[in-house]
Amino acid sequence: MSSPSSTLTGRARRATEDLSSFTKSMMENPSAATQSFLHTPIMRVSLPFINGGLAGMTATSIIQPIDMIKVRLQLAGEGVKTGPKPTPLTVVKDITTQGHIMDLYTGLSAGLLRQAVYTTARLGFFDTFMKSLSTRAQAQGHQVGFKERASAGLAAGGLAAMVGNPADLALIRMQSDGLKPKAQRANYKSVVDALMRISKNEGVVALWKGAYPTVVRAMALNFGQLAFFSESKSQLKQRYPQLSTQTTTLTASAIAGFFASFFSLPFDFVKTRLQKQHPGPDGKLPYRGMVHTFGKVTKEEGLLRFYRGFTTYYVRIAPHA
Protein backbone atom coordinates (compact mmCIF):
# COMPACT_ATOMS: atom_id res chain seq x y z
CA MET A 1 0.00 0.00 0.00
CA SER A 2 1.41 3.38 -0.98
CA SER A 3 1.89 6.02 1.72
CA PRO A 4 0.02 9.36 1.66
CA SER A 5 3.24 11.21 0.94
CA SER A 6 4.03 9.05 -2.10
CA THR A 7 0.46 9.51 -3.38
CA LEU A 8 0.73 13.29 -3.10
CA THR A 9 4.15 13.19 -4.77
CA GLY A 10 2.69 11.18 -7.64
CA ARG A 11 -0.19 13.62 -8.11
CA ALA A 12 2.16 16.58 -8.03
CA ARG A 13 4.38 14.90 -10.63
CA ARG A 14 1.42 14.24 -12.94
CA ALA A 15 0.19 17.85 -12.53
CA THR A 16 3.67 19.12 -13.39
CA GLU A 17 3.81 16.86 -16.45
CA ASP A 18 0.36 18.06 -17.58
CA LEU A 19 1.37 21.70 -17.17
CA SER A 20 4.61 21.07 -19.05
CA SER A 21 2.69 19.33 -21.83
CA PHE A 22 0.17 22.21 -22.08
CA THR A 23 2.96 24.80 -22.13
CA LYS A 24 4.75 22.89 -24.88
CA SER A 25 1.59 22.62 -26.98
CA MET A 26 0.94 26.35 -26.48
CA MET A 27 4.36 27.14 -27.90
CA GLU A 28 4.01 24.72 -30.84
CA ASN A 29 0.36 25.41 -31.75
CA PRO A 30 -1.26 28.21 -29.70
CA SER A 31 -4.61 28.03 -31.52
CA ALA A 32 -5.06 24.29 -31.03
CA ALA A 33 -3.95 24.47 -27.40
CA THR A 34 -6.41 27.28 -26.70
CA GLN A 35 -9.25 25.32 -28.27
CA SER A 36 -8.28 22.26 -26.25
CA PHE A 37 -8.24 24.29 -23.02
CA LEU A 38 -11.65 25.85 -23.74
CA HIS A 39 -13.14 22.38 -24.17
CA THR A 40 -11.95 21.05 -20.82
CA PRO A 41 -14.77 20.11 -18.39
CA ILE A 42 -13.96 22.98 -16.02
CA MET A 43 -14.03 25.57 -18.79
CA ARG A 44 -17.25 24.19 -20.29
CA VAL A 45 -18.93 24.73 -16.91
CA SER A 46 -17.26 28.09 -16.26
CA LEU A 47 -17.73 29.75 -19.65
CA PRO A 48 -21.44 30.64 -19.19
CA PHE A 49 -20.56 32.41 -15.92
CA ILE A 50 -17.51 34.18 -17.40
CA ASN A 51 -19.32 35.27 -20.57
CA GLY A 52 -22.31 36.51 -18.57
CA GLY A 53 -20.14 38.55 -16.21
CA LEU A 54 -18.08 40.14 -18.99
CA ALA A 55 -21.21 41.01 -20.97
CA GLY A 56 -22.83 42.60 -17.91
CA MET A 57 -19.73 44.60 -17.02
CA THR A 58 -19.40 45.89 -20.58
CA ALA A 59 -23.03 47.01 -20.61
CA THR A 60 -22.61 48.67 -17.19
CA SER A 61 -19.61 50.68 -18.40
CA ILE A 62 -21.78 52.12 -21.16
CA ILE A 63 -25.05 52.74 -19.30
CA GLN A 64 -23.75 53.80 -15.87
CA PRO A 65 -24.88 57.44 -16.37
CA ILE A 66 -28.39 56.17 -17.18
CA ASP A 67 -28.43 54.18 -13.96
CA MET A 68 -27.33 57.28 -12.05
CA ILE A 69 -30.23 59.25 -13.57
CA LYS A 70 -32.66 56.44 -12.73
CA VAL A 71 -31.69 56.45 -9.05
CA ARG A 72 -31.95 60.24 -8.76
CA LEU A 73 -35.42 60.14 -10.38
CA GLN A 74 -36.58 57.54 -7.85
CA LEU A 75 -35.36 59.59 -4.89
CA ALA A 76 -36.76 62.94 -6.04
CA GLY A 77 -39.75 64.30 -4.12
CA GLU A 78 -39.58 61.60 -1.47
CA GLY A 79 -42.64 61.68 0.80
CA VAL A 80 -44.45 64.41 -1.17
CA LYS A 81 -47.17 63.63 -3.70
CA THR A 82 -46.98 67.06 -5.34
CA GLY A 83 -43.22 67.33 -5.13
CA PRO A 84 -40.78 68.07 -7.96
CA LYS A 85 -41.26 66.28 -11.27
CA PRO A 86 -37.73 65.93 -12.62
CA THR A 87 -36.85 64.66 -16.07
CA PRO A 88 -33.65 62.93 -17.18
CA LEU A 89 -32.45 66.23 -18.66
CA THR A 90 -33.03 68.22 -15.46
CA VAL A 91 -31.26 65.50 -13.44
CA VAL A 92 -28.23 65.66 -15.74
CA LYS A 93 -28.25 69.46 -15.49
CA ASP A 94 -28.38 69.37 -11.67
CA ILE A 95 -25.55 66.83 -11.42
CA THR A 96 -23.25 68.66 -13.82
CA THR A 97 -24.04 72.06 -12.30
CA GLN A 98 -23.10 70.87 -8.81
CA GLY A 99 -19.96 69.06 -9.97
CA HIS A 100 -18.83 67.95 -13.41
CA ILE A 101 -19.92 65.59 -16.18
CA MET A 102 -17.95 62.63 -14.80
CA ASP A 103 -20.14 62.66 -11.69
CA LEU A 104 -22.62 60.74 -13.85
CA TYR A 105 -20.23 57.81 -13.47
CA THR A 106 -20.35 57.92 -9.67
CA GLY A 107 -20.52 54.38 -8.33
CA LEU A 108 -19.04 52.77 -11.45
CA SER A 109 -16.74 50.53 -9.38
CA ALA A 110 -19.76 49.28 -7.42
CA GLY A 111 -21.72 48.77 -10.64
CA LEU A 112 -18.89 46.70 -12.14
CA LEU A 113 -18.55 44.61 -8.97
CA ARG A 114 -22.30 44.05 -8.93
CA GLN A 115 -22.25 42.83 -12.51
CA ALA A 116 -19.18 40.67 -11.92
CA VAL A 117 -21.00 38.94 -9.06
CA TYR A 118 -24.70 39.14 -9.88
CA THR A 119 -24.79 38.92 -13.67
CA THR A 120 -22.11 36.25 -13.77
CA ALA A 121 -24.17 34.05 -11.48
CA ARG A 122 -27.53 35.00 -12.99
CA LEU A 123 -26.71 34.22 -16.61
CA GLY A 124 -24.55 31.27 -15.63
CA PHE A 125 -27.30 29.69 -13.56
CA PHE A 126 -29.89 30.37 -16.25
CA ASP A 127 -27.73 28.75 -18.95
CA THR A 128 -27.06 25.75 -16.71
CA PHE A 129 -30.75 25.34 -15.82
CA MET A 130 -31.80 25.66 -19.46
CA LYS A 131 -29.33 23.00 -20.58
CA SER A 132 -30.64 20.64 -17.93
CA LEU A 133 -34.27 21.37 -18.87
CA SER A 134 -33.51 20.97 -22.58
CA THR A 135 -31.86 17.62 -22.02
CA ARG A 136 -34.84 16.39 -20.00
CA ALA A 137 -37.32 17.77 -22.54
CA GLN A 138 -35.53 16.02 -25.43
CA ALA A 139 -35.56 12.77 -23.52
CA GLN A 140 -39.33 13.14 -23.09
CA GLY A 141 -39.83 13.98 -26.77
CA HIS A 142 -40.85 17.65 -26.55
CA GLN A 143 -39.28 21.14 -26.57
CA VAL A 144 -38.65 23.50 -23.68
CA GLY A 145 -41.66 25.77 -23.26
CA PHE A 146 -42.36 29.18 -21.75
CA LYS A 147 -43.05 27.71 -18.30
CA GLU A 148 -39.61 26.09 -18.14
CA ARG A 149 -37.88 29.26 -19.36
CA ALA A 150 -39.72 31.38 -16.80
CA SER A 151 -38.86 28.95 -13.98
CA ALA A 152 -35.20 28.96 -14.93
CA GLY A 153 -35.17 32.77 -15.04
CA LEU A 154 -36.84 33.14 -11.65
CA ALA A 155 -34.52 30.66 -9.96
CA ALA A 156 -31.37 32.14 -11.53
CA GLY A 157 -32.31 35.69 -10.54
CA GLY A 158 -33.24 34.82 -6.99
CA LEU A 159 -30.07 32.84 -6.31
CA ALA A 160 -27.79 35.52 -7.73
CA ALA A 161 -29.49 38.50 -6.07
CA MET A 162 -28.58 37.58 -2.50
CA VAL A 163 -24.92 37.27 -3.42
CA GLY A 164 -24.85 40.60 -5.22
CA ASN A 165 -26.80 42.64 -2.63
CA PRO A 166 -23.75 44.19 -0.87
CA ALA A 167 -22.45 45.62 -4.14
CA ASP A 168 -25.97 46.78 -5.01
CA LEU A 169 -26.25 48.56 -1.66
CA ALA A 170 -22.86 50.24 -2.13
CA LEU A 171 -23.94 51.41 -5.60
CA ILE A 172 -27.11 53.09 -4.27
CA ARG A 173 -25.22 54.72 -1.38
CA MET A 174 -22.57 56.12 -3.73
CA GLN A 175 -25.12 57.41 -6.24
CA SER A 176 -27.38 59.03 -3.64
CA ASP A 177 -24.54 60.61 -1.63
CA GLY A 178 -24.59 63.75 -3.75
CA LEU A 179 -28.17 64.51 -2.64
CA LYS A 180 -27.03 65.19 0.93
CA PRO A 181 -25.68 68.51 2.19
CA LYS A 182 -21.91 68.62 1.63
CA ALA A 183 -21.19 68.37 5.36
CA GLN A 184 -23.15 65.11 5.61
CA ARG A 185 -21.75 63.35 2.55
CA ALA A 186 -19.76 60.16 2.98
CA ASN A 187 -17.66 60.84 -0.16
CA TYR A 188 -16.90 57.17 -0.77
CA LYS A 189 -13.67 56.68 -2.71
CA SER A 190 -14.59 53.31 -4.21
CA VAL A 191 -16.84 50.31 -3.74
CA VAL A 192 -14.27 48.77 -1.38
CA ASP A 193 -14.25 51.93 0.73
CA ALA A 194 -18.06 51.98 0.78
CA LEU A 195 -18.38 48.33 1.81
CA MET A 196 -15.78 48.67 4.56
CA ARG A 197 -17.27 51.86 6.02
CA ILE A 198 -20.84 50.57 5.90
CA SER A 199 -19.74 47.36 7.61
CA LYS A 200 -17.85 49.30 10.27
CA ASN A 201 -20.52 51.90 10.98
CA GLU A 202 -23.69 49.83 10.57
CA GLY A 203 -22.56 46.24 10.89
CA VAL A 204 -21.95 43.53 8.30
CA VAL A 205 -25.65 42.60 8.26
CA ALA A 206 -26.40 46.10 6.94
CA LEU A 207 -24.85 45.06 3.63
CA TRP A 208 -28.01 43.03 3.05
CA LYS A 209 -30.44 45.91 3.59
CA GLY A 210 -33.17 45.75 1.00
CA ALA A 211 -32.28 42.15 0.18
CA TYR A 212 -35.92 41.04 0.05
CA PRO A 213 -37.02 43.51 -2.67
CA THR A 214 -33.67 42.93 -4.38
CA VAL A 215 -34.45 39.23 -4.68
CA VAL A 216 -38.06 39.86 -5.78
CA ARG A 217 -36.84 42.48 -8.27
CA ALA A 218 -34.29 40.05 -9.66
CA MET A 219 -36.90 37.33 -10.06
CA ALA A 220 -39.33 39.75 -11.74
CA LEU A 221 -36.51 41.10 -13.92
CA ASN A 222 -35.43 37.65 -15.02
CA PHE A 223 -39.00 36.55 -15.60
CA GLY A 224 -39.40 39.39 -18.10
CA GLN A 225 -35.85 39.52 -19.39
CA LEU A 226 -34.66 35.97 -19.91
CA ALA A 227 -37.97 34.17 -20.35
CA PHE A 228 -39.46 36.71 -22.76
CA PHE A 229 -36.18 36.99 -24.71
CA SER A 230 -36.06 33.25 -25.33
CA GLU A 231 -39.78 33.08 -26.08
CA SER A 232 -39.76 36.17 -28.35
CA LYS A 233 -36.75 34.91 -30.27
CA SER A 234 -38.37 31.52 -30.73
CA GLN A 235 -41.66 33.05 -31.89
CA LEU A 236 -39.94 35.50 -34.26
CA LYS A 237 -37.99 32.68 -35.92
CA GLN A 238 -41.19 30.72 -36.47
CA ARG A 239 -43.39 33.60 -37.64
CA TYR A 240 -40.81 35.74 -39.48
CA PRO A 241 -38.09 33.39 -40.78
CA GLN A 242 -37.04 36.03 -43.34
CA LEU A 243 -35.58 38.24 -40.57
CA SER A 244 -31.81 38.21 -40.15
CA THR A 245 -30.29 36.77 -37.00
CA GLN A 246 -29.22 40.24 -35.82
CA THR A 247 -32.68 41.74 -36.39
CA THR A 248 -34.34 38.84 -34.59
CA THR A 249 -32.00 39.17 -31.62
CA LEU A 250 -32.41 42.96 -31.34
CA THR A 251 -36.20 42.74 -31.62
CA ALA A 252 -36.35 40.00 -28.99
CA SER A 253 -34.12 42.11 -26.72
CA ALA A 254 -36.43 45.12 -27.09
CA ILE A 255 -39.50 43.03 -26.23
CA ALA A 256 -37.77 41.37 -23.29
CA GLY A 257 -36.51 44.73 -22.03
CA PHE A 258 -40.02 46.16 -21.97
CA PHE A 259 -41.52 43.29 -19.97
CA ALA A 260 -38.50 43.16 -17.65
CA SER A 261 -38.92 46.88 -16.92
CA PHE A 262 -42.67 46.61 -16.41
CA PHE A 263 -42.46 43.73 -13.93
CA SER A 264 -39.40 44.83 -11.97
CA LEU A 265 -39.47 48.65 -11.75
CA PRO A 266 -41.76 48.88 -8.67
CA PHE A 267 -39.45 46.52 -6.75
CA ASP A 268 -36.38 48.40 -7.98
CA PHE A 269 -37.97 51.61 -6.70
CA VAL A 270 -38.59 50.09 -3.25
CA LYS A 271 -35.07 48.61 -3.18
CA THR A 272 -33.55 52.04 -3.87
CA ARG A 273 -35.56 53.70 -1.09
CA LEU A 274 -34.66 50.99 1.45
CA GLN A 275 -30.96 50.90 0.61
CA LYS A 276 -30.55 54.67 0.59
CA GLN A 277 -32.35 55.40 3.89
CA HIS A 278 -30.65 56.58 7.07
CA PRO A 279 -32.12 57.10 10.57
CA GLY A 280 -33.82 60.48 11.06
CA PRO A 281 -33.31 62.91 13.97
CA ASP A 282 -35.49 60.63 16.12
CA GLY A 283 -33.26 57.65 15.35
CA LYS A 284 -35.96 55.87 13.35
CA LEU A 285 -35.75 54.71 9.74
CA PRO A 286 -38.35 56.07 7.28
CA TYR A 287 -39.16 52.58 5.99
CA ARG A 288 -39.48 49.34 7.95
CA GLY A 289 -39.44 46.93 5.03
CA MET A 290 -40.73 46.19 1.55
CA VAL A 291 -44.44 46.02 2.40
CA HIS A 292 -44.26 49.17 4.55
CA THR A 293 -42.43 51.02 1.76
CA PHE A 294 -45.08 50.06 -0.80
CA GLY A 295 -47.83 51.24 1.55
CA LYS A 296 -46.14 54.49 2.57
CA VAL A 297 -45.17 55.54 -0.96
CA THR A 298 -48.67 54.69 -2.26
CA LYS A 299 -50.26 56.83 0.47
CA GLU A 300 -47.86 59.78 0.34
CA GLU A 301 -46.79 59.86 -3.31
CA GLY A 302 -49.32 57.82 -5.31
CA LEU A 303 -49.16 54.52 -7.20
CA LEU A 304 -47.71 56.04 -10.35
CA ARG A 305 -44.60 57.08 -8.42
CA PHE A 306 -43.38 53.48 -8.63
CA TYR A 307 -43.15 53.86 -12.42
CA ARG A 308 -41.40 57.23 -12.45
CA GLY A 309 -38.53 57.11 -14.91
CA PHE A 310 -39.88 54.08 -16.79
CA THR A 311 -38.28 55.14 -20.07
CA THR A 312 -34.91 55.70 -18.39
CA TYR A 313 -35.18 52.34 -16.65
CA TYR A 314 -36.09 50.64 -19.94
CA VAL A 315 -33.04 52.14 -21.66
CA ARG A 316 -30.93 50.87 -18.76
CA ILE A 317 -32.39 47.35 -18.82
CA ALA A 318 -32.54 46.75 -22.59
CA PRO A 319 -28.74 46.35 -23.15
CA HIS A 320 -28.68 43.60 -20.50
CA ALA A 321 -31.49 41.72 -22.24
Coordinates of C-alpha atoms in Angstrom, one line a residue:
M1 CA 0.0 0.0 0.0
S2 CA 1.4 3.4 -1.0
S3 CA 1.9 6.0 1.7
P4 CA 0.0 9.4 1.7
S5 CA 3.2 11.2 0.9
S6 CA 4.0 9.1 -2.1
T7 CA 0.5 9.5 -3.4
L8 CA 0.7 13.3 -3.1
T9 CA 4.1 13.2 -4.8
G10 CA 2.7 11.2 -7.6
R11 CA -0.2 13.6 -8.1
A12 CA 2.2 16.6 -8.0
R13 CA 4.4 14.9 -10.6
R14 CA 1.4 14.2 -12.9
A15 CA 0.2 17.9 -12.5
T16 CA 3.7 19.1 -13.4
E17 CA 3.8 16.9 -16.4
D18 CA 0.4 18.1 -17.6
L19 CA 1.4 21.7 -17.2
S20 CA 4.6 21.1 -19.0
S21 CA 2.7 19.3 -21.8
F22 CA 0.2 22.2 -22.1
T23 CA 3.0 24.8 -22.1
K24 CA 4.8 22.9 -24.9
S25 CA 1.6 22.6 -27.0
M26 CA 0.9 26.3 -26.5
M27 CA 4.4 27.1 -27.9
E28 CA 4.0 24.7 -30.8
N29 CA 0.4 25.4 -31.7
P30 CA -1.3 28.2 -29.7
S31 CA -4.6 28.0 -31.5
A32 CA -5.1 24.3 -31.0
A33 CA -3.9 24.5 -27.4
T34 CA -6.4 27.3 -26.7
Q35 CA -9.3 25.3 -28.3
S36 CA -8.3 22.3 -26.2
F37 CA -8.2 24.3 -23.0
L38 CA -11.6 25.9 -23.7
H39 CA -13.1 22.4 -24.2
T40 CA -12.0 21.0 -20.8
P41 CA -14.8 20.1 -18.4
I42 CA -14.0 23.0 -16.0
M43 CA -14.0 25.6 -18.8
R44 CA -17.3 24.2 -20.3
V45 CA -18.9 24.7 -16.9
S46 CA -17.3 28.1 -16.3
L47 CA -17.7 29.8 -19.7
P48 CA -21.4 30.6 -19.2
F49 CA -20.6 32.4 -15.9
I50 CA -17.5 34.2 -17.4
N51 CA -19.3 35.3 -20.6
G52 CA -22.3 36.5 -18.6
G53 CA -20.1 38.6 -16.2
L54 CA -18.1 40.1 -19.0
A55 CA -21.2 41.0 -21.0
G56 CA -22.8 42.6 -17.9
M57 CA -19.7 44.6 -17.0
T58 CA -19.4 45.9 -20.6
A59 CA -23.0 47.0 -20.6
T60 CA -22.6 48.7 -17.2
S61 CA -19.6 50.7 -18.4
I62 CA -21.8 52.1 -21.2
I63 CA -25.0 52.7 -19.3
Q64 CA -23.8 53.8 -15.9
P65 CA -24.9 57.4 -16.4
I66 CA -28.4 56.2 -17.2
D67 CA -28.4 54.2 -14.0
M68 CA -27.3 57.3 -12.0
I69 CA -30.2 59.2 -13.6
K70 CA -32.7 56.4 -12.7
V71 CA -31.7 56.5 -9.0
R72 CA -32.0 60.2 -8.8
L73 CA -35.4 60.1 -10.4
Q74 CA -36.6 57.5 -7.9
L75 CA -35.4 59.6 -4.9
A76 CA -36.8 62.9 -6.0
G77 CA -39.8 64.3 -4.1
E78 CA -39.6 61.6 -1.5
G79 CA -42.6 61.7 0.8
V80 CA -44.4 64.4 -1.2
K81 CA -47.2 63.6 -3.7
T82 CA -47.0 67.1 -5.3
G83 CA -43.2 67.3 -5.1
P84 CA -40.8 68.1 -8.0
K85 CA -41.3 66.3 -11.3
P86 CA -37.7 65.9 -12.6
T87 CA -36.9 64.7 -16.1
P88 CA -33.7 62.9 -17.2
L89 CA -32.5 66.2 -18.7
T90 CA -33.0 68.2 -15.5
V91 CA -31.3 65.5 -13.4
V92 CA -28.2 65.7 -15.7
K93 CA -28.2 69.5 -15.5
D94 CA -28.4 69.4 -11.7
I95 CA -25.6 66.8 -11.4
T96 CA -23.3 68.7 -13.8
T97 CA -24.0 72.1 -12.3
Q98 CA -23.1 70.9 -8.8
G99 CA -20.0 69.1 -10.0
H100 CA -18.8 68.0 -13.4
I101 CA -19.9 65.6 -16.2
M102 CA -17.9 62.6 -14.8
D103 CA -20.1 62.7 -11.7
L104 CA -22.6 60.7 -13.9
Y105 CA -20.2 57.8 -13.5
T106 CA -20.3 57.9 -9.7
G107 CA -20.5 54.4 -8.3
L108 CA -19.0 52.8 -11.4
S109 CA -16.7 50.5 -9.4
A110 CA -19.8 49.3 -7.4
G111 CA -21.7 48.8 -10.6
L112 CA -18.9 46.7 -12.1
L113 CA -18.5 44.6 -9.0
R114 CA -22.3 44.1 -8.9
Q115 CA -22.2 42.8 -12.5
A116 CA -19.2 40.7 -11.9
V117 CA -21.0 38.9 -9.1
Y118 CA -24.7 39.1 -9.9
T119 CA -24.8 38.9 -13.7
T120 CA -22.1 36.2 -13.8
A121 CA -24.2 34.1 -11.5
R122 CA -27.5 35.0 -13.0
L123 CA -26.7 34.2 -16.6
G124 CA -24.5 31.3 -15.6
F125 CA -27.3 29.7 -13.6
F126 CA -29.9 30.4 -16.3
D127 CA -27.7 28.7 -18.9
T128 CA -27.1 25.8 -16.7
F129 CA -30.7 25.3 -15.8
M130 CA -31.8 25.7 -19.5
K131 CA -29.3 23.0 -20.6
S132 CA -30.6 20.6 -17.9
L133 CA -34.3 21.4 -18.9
S134 CA -33.5 21.0 -22.6
T135 CA -31.9 17.6 -22.0
R136 CA -34.8 16.4 -20.0
A137 CA -37.3 17.8 -22.5
Q138 CA -35.5 16.0 -25.4
A139 CA -35.6 12.8 -23.5
Q140 CA -39.3 13.1 -23.1
G141 CA -39.8 14.0 -26.8
H142 CA -40.8 17.7 -26.5
Q143 CA -39.3 21.1 -26.6
V144 CA -38.6 23.5 -23.7
G145 CA -41.7 25.8 -23.3
F146 CA -42.4 29.2 -21.8
K147 CA -43.0 27.7 -18.3
E148 CA -39.6 26.1 -18.1
R149 CA -37.9 29.3 -19.4
A150 CA -39.7 31.4 -16.8
S151 CA -38.9 28.9 -14.0
A152 CA -35.2 29.0 -14.9
G153 CA -35.2 32.8 -15.0
L154 CA -36.8 33.1 -11.6
A155 CA -34.5 30.7 -10.0
A156 CA -31.4 32.1 -11.5
G157 CA -32.3 35.7 -10.5
G158 CA -33.2 34.8 -7.0
L159 CA -30.1 32.8 -6.3
A160 CA -27.8 35.5 -7.7
A161 CA -29.5 38.5 -6.1
M162 CA -28.6 37.6 -2.5
V163 CA -24.9 37.3 -3.4
G164 CA -24.9 40.6 -5.2
N165 CA -26.8 42.6 -2.6
P166 CA -23.8 44.2 -0.9
A167 CA -22.4 45.6 -4.1
D168 CA -26.0 46.8 -5.0
L169 CA -26.2 48.6 -1.7
A170 CA -22.9 50.2 -2.1
L171 CA -23.9 51.4 -5.6
I172 CA -27.1 53.1 -4.3
R173 CA -25.2 54.7 -1.4
M174 CA -22.6 56.1 -3.7
Q175 CA -25.1 57.4 -6.2
S176 CA -27.4 59.0 -3.6
D177 CA -24.5 60.6 -1.6
G178 CA -24.6 63.8 -3.7
L179 CA -28.2 64.5 -2.6
K180 CA -27.0 65.2 0.9
P181 CA -25.7 68.5 2.2
K182 CA -21.9 68.6 1.6
A183 CA -21.2 68.4 5.4
Q184 CA -23.1 65.1 5.6
R185 CA -21.8 63.4 2.5
A186 CA -19.8 60.2 3.0
N187 CA -17.7 60.8 -0.2
Y188 CA -16.9 57.2 -0.8
K189 CA -13.7 56.7 -2.7
S190 CA -14.6 53.3 -4.2
V191 CA -16.8 50.3 -3.7
V192 CA -14.3 48.8 -1.4
D193 CA -14.2 51.9 0.7
A194 CA -18.1 52.0 0.8
L195 CA -18.4 48.3 1.8
M196 CA -15.8 48.7 4.6
R197 CA -17.3 51.9 6.0
I198 CA -20.8 50.6 5.9
S199 CA -19.7 47.4 7.6
K200 CA -17.8 49.3 10.3
N201 CA -20.5 51.9 11.0
E202 CA -23.7 49.8 10.6
G203 CA -22.6 46.2 10.9
V204 CA -21.9 43.5 8.3
V205 CA -25.6 42.6 8.3
A206 CA -26.4 46.1 6.9
L207 CA -24.8 45.1 3.6
W208 CA -28.0 43.0 3.0
K209 CA -30.4 45.9 3.6
G210 CA -33.2 45.7 1.0
A211 CA -32.3 42.2 0.2
Y212 CA -35.9 41.0 0.1
P213 CA -37.0 43.5 -2.7
T214 CA -33.7 42.9 -4.4
V215 CA -34.5 39.2 -4.7
V216 CA -38.1 39.9 -5.8
R217 CA -36.8 42.5 -8.3
A218 CA -34.3 40.0 -9.7
M219 CA -36.9 37.3 -10.1
A220 CA -39.3 39.7 -11.7
L221 CA -36.5 41.1 -13.9
N222 CA -35.4 37.7 -15.0
F223 CA -39.0 36.6 -15.6
G224 CA -39.4 39.4 -18.1
Q225 CA -35.9 39.5 -19.4
L226 CA -34.7 36.0 -19.9
A227 CA -38.0 34.2 -20.4
F228 CA -39.5 36.7 -22.8
F229 CA -36.2 37.0 -24.7
S230 CA -36.1 33.3 -25.3
E231 CA -39.8 33.1 -26.1
S232 CA -39.8 36.2 -28.3
K233 CA -36.7 34.9 -30.3
S234 CA -38.4 31.5 -30.7
Q235 CA -41.7 33.0 -31.9
L236 CA -39.9 35.5 -34.3
K237 CA -38.0 32.7 -35.9
Q238 CA -41.2 30.7 -36.5
R239 CA -43.4 33.6 -37.6
Y240 CA -40.8 35.7 -39.5
P241 CA -38.1 33.4 -40.8
Q242 CA -37.0 36.0 -43.3
L243 CA -35.6 38.2 -40.6
S244 CA -31.8 38.2 -40.1
T245 CA -30.3 36.8 -37.0
Q246 CA -29.2 40.2 -35.8
T247 CA -32.7 41.7 -36.4
T248 CA -34.3 38.8 -34.6
T249 CA -32.0 39.2 -31.6
L250 CA -32.4 43.0 -31.3
T251 CA -36.2 42.7 -31.6
A252 CA -36.3 40.0 -29.0
S253 CA -34.1 42.1 -26.7
A254 CA -36.4 45.1 -27.1
I255 CA -39.5 43.0 -26.2
A256 CA -37.8 41.4 -23.3
G257 CA -36.5 44.7 -22.0
F258 CA -40.0 46.2 -22.0
F259 CA -41.5 43.3 -20.0
A260 CA -38.5 43.2 -17.6
S261 CA -38.9 46.9 -16.9
F262 CA -42.7 46.6 -16.4
F263 CA -42.5 43.7 -13.9
S264 CA -39.4 44.8 -12.0
L265 CA -39.5 48.6 -11.8
P266 CA -41.8 48.9 -8.7
F267 CA -39.5 46.5 -6.8
D268 CA -36.4 48.4 -8.0
F269 CA -38.0 51.6 -6.7
V270 CA -38.6 50.1 -3.2
K271 CA -35.1 48.6 -3.2
T272 CA -33.6 52.0 -3.9
R273 CA -35.6 53.7 -1.1
L274 CA -34.7 51.0 1.4
Q275 CA -31.0 50.9 0.6
K276 CA -30.6 54.7 0.6
Q277 CA -32.3 55.4 3.9
H278 CA -30.7 56.6 7.1
P279 CA -32.1 57.1 10.6
G280 CA -33.8 60.5 11.1
P281 CA -33.3 62.9 14.0
D282 CA -35.5 60.6 16.1
G283 CA -33.3 57.7 15.3
K284 CA -36.0 55.9 13.4
L285 CA -35.7 54.7 9.7
P286 CA -38.4 56.1 7.3
Y287 CA -39.2 52.6 6.0
R288 CA -39.5 49.3 8.0
G289 CA -39.4 46.9 5.0
M290 CA -40.7 46.2 1.5
V291 CA -44.4 46.0 2.4
H292 CA -44.3 49.2 4.5
T293 CA -42.4 51.0 1.8
F294 CA -45.1 50.1 -0.8
G295 CA -47.8 51.2 1.5
K296 CA -46.1 54.5 2.6
V297 CA -45.2 55.5 -1.0
T298 CA -48.7 54.7 -2.3
K299 CA -50.3 56.8 0.5
E300 CA -47.9 59.8 0.3
E301 CA -46.8 59.9 -3.3
G302 CA -49.3 57.8 -5.3
L303 CA -49.2 54.5 -7.2
L304 CA -47.7 56.0 -10.4
R305 CA -44.6 57.1 -8.4
F306 CA -43.4 53.5 -8.6
Y307 CA -43.1 53.9 -12.4
R308 CA -41.4 57.2 -12.5
G309 CA -38.5 57.1 -14.9
F310 CA -39.9 54.1 -16.8
T311 CA -38.3 55.1 -20.1
T312 CA -34.9 55.7 -18.4
Y313 CA -35.2 52.3 -16.7
Y314 CA -36.1 50.6 -19.9
V315 CA -33.0 52.1 -21.7
R316 CA -30.9 50.9 -18.8
I317 CA -32.4 47.4 -18.8
A318 CA -32.5 46.8 -22.6
P319 CA -28.7 46.4 -23.1
H320 CA -28.7 43.6 -20.5
A321 CA -31.5 41.7 -22.2

